[in-house]
Tab-separated table of C-alpha atoms in Angstrom:
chain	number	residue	atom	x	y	z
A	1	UNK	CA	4.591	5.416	51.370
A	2	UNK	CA	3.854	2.578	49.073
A	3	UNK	CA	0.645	4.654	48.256
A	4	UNK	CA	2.227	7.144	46.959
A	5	UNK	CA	4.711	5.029	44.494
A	6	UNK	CA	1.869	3.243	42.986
A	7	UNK	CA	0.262	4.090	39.295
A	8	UNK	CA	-3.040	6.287	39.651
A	9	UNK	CA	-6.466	5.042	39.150
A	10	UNK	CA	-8.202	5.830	36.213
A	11	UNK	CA	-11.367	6.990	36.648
A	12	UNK	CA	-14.483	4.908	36.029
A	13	UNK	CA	-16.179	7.522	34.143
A	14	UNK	CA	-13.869	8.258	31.712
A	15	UNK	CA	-15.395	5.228	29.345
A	16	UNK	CA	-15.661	7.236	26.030
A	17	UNK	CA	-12.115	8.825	26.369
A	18	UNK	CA	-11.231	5.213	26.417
A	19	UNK	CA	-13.677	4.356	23.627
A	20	UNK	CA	-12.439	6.945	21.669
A	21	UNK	CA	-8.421	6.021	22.019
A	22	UNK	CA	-9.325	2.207	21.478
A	23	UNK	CA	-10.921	3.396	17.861
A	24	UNK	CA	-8.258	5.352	17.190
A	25	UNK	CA	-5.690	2.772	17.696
A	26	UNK	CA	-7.371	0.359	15.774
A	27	UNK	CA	-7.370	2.879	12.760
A	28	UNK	CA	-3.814	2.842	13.429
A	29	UNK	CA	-2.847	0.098	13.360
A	30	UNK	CA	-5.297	-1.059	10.001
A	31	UNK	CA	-3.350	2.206	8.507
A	32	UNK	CA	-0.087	0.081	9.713
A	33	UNK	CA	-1.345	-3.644	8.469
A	34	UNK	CA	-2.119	-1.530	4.777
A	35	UNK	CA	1.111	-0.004	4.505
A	36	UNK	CA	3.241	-3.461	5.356
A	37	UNK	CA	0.742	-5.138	2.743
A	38	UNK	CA	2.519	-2.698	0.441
A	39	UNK	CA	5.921	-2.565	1.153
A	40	UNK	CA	5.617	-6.959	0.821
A	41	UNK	CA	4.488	-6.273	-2.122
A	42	UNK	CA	6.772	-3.515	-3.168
A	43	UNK	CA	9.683	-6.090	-1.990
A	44	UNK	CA	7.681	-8.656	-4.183
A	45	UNK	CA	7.806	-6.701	-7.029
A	46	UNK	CA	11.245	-5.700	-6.963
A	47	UNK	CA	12.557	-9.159	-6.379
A	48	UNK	CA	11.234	-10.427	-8.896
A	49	UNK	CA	12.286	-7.713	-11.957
A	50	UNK	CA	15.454	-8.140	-10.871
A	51	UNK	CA	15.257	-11.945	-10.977
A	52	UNK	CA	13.094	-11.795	-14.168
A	53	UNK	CA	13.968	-8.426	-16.559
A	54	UNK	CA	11.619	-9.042	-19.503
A	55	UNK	CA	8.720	-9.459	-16.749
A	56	UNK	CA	8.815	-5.660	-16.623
A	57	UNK	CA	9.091	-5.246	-20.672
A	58	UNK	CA	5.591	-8.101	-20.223
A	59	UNK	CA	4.426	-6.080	-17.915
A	60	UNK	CA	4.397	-3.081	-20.110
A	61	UNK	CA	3.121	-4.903	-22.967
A	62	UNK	CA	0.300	-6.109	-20.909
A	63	UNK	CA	-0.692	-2.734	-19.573
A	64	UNK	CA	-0.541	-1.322	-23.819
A	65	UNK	CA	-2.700	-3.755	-24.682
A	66	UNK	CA	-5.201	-2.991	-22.358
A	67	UNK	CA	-5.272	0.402	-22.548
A	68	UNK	CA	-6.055	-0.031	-26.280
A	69	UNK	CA	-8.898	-2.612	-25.436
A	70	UNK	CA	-10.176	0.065	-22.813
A	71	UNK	CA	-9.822	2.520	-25.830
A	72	UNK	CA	-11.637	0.874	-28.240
A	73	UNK	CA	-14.526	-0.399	-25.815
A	74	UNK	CA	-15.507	2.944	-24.732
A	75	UNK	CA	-14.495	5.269	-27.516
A	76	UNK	CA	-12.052	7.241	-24.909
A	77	UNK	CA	-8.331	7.495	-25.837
A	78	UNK	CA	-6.985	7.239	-21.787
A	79	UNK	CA	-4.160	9.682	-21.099
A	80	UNK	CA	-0.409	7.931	-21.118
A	81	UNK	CA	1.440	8.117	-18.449
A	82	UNK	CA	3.787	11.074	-18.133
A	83	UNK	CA	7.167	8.858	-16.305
A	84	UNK	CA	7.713	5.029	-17.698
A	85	UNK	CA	10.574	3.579	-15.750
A	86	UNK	CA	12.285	0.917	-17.342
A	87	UNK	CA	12.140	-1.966	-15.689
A	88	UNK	CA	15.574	-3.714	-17.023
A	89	UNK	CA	17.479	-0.339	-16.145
A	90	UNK	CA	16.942	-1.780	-12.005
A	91	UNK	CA	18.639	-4.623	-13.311
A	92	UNK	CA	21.624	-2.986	-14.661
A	93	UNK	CA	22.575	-1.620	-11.207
């Protein structure tokens, strides 16, 4: 009776089936290490406009002033972004 209680063997053939789930969990969990890198920094981020307002406003600045260096480098005007959130407005909550 203790037989029958017990977990069932896995076969000793079934190496690529076991191949195939180990690569698929280590895609999973490298898609799970890259989205916790982001929400750190996400968290990152957010601490520190809200500790720091005119970081965003520098921010913004920064990101002008490239896109007119990139502009004048290679003769392109780049497209603006449609959305620009406001930084200080997270603040204000």
């Amino acid at each position: 009776m203790t037989g029958s209680a017990s977990l069932p063997e896995i076969p000793r053939d079934n190496n690529e089936g076991v191949l195939e789930l180990n690569k698929d969990l280590e895609t999973m969990i490298e898609n799970v290490e890259n989205i916790s890198l982001q929400l750190t920094w996400m968290a990152y981020d957010l601490v520190a406009l809200r500790t720091s307002p005119e970081l965003g406003s520098s921010l913004q600045k920064l990101e002008e002033a490239y896109r007119r260096c990139r502009a004048a480098v290679f003769g392109v005007q780049q497209p603006e972004k449609a959305e620009v959130l406001d930084p200080t407005a997270a603040a204000h909550i």
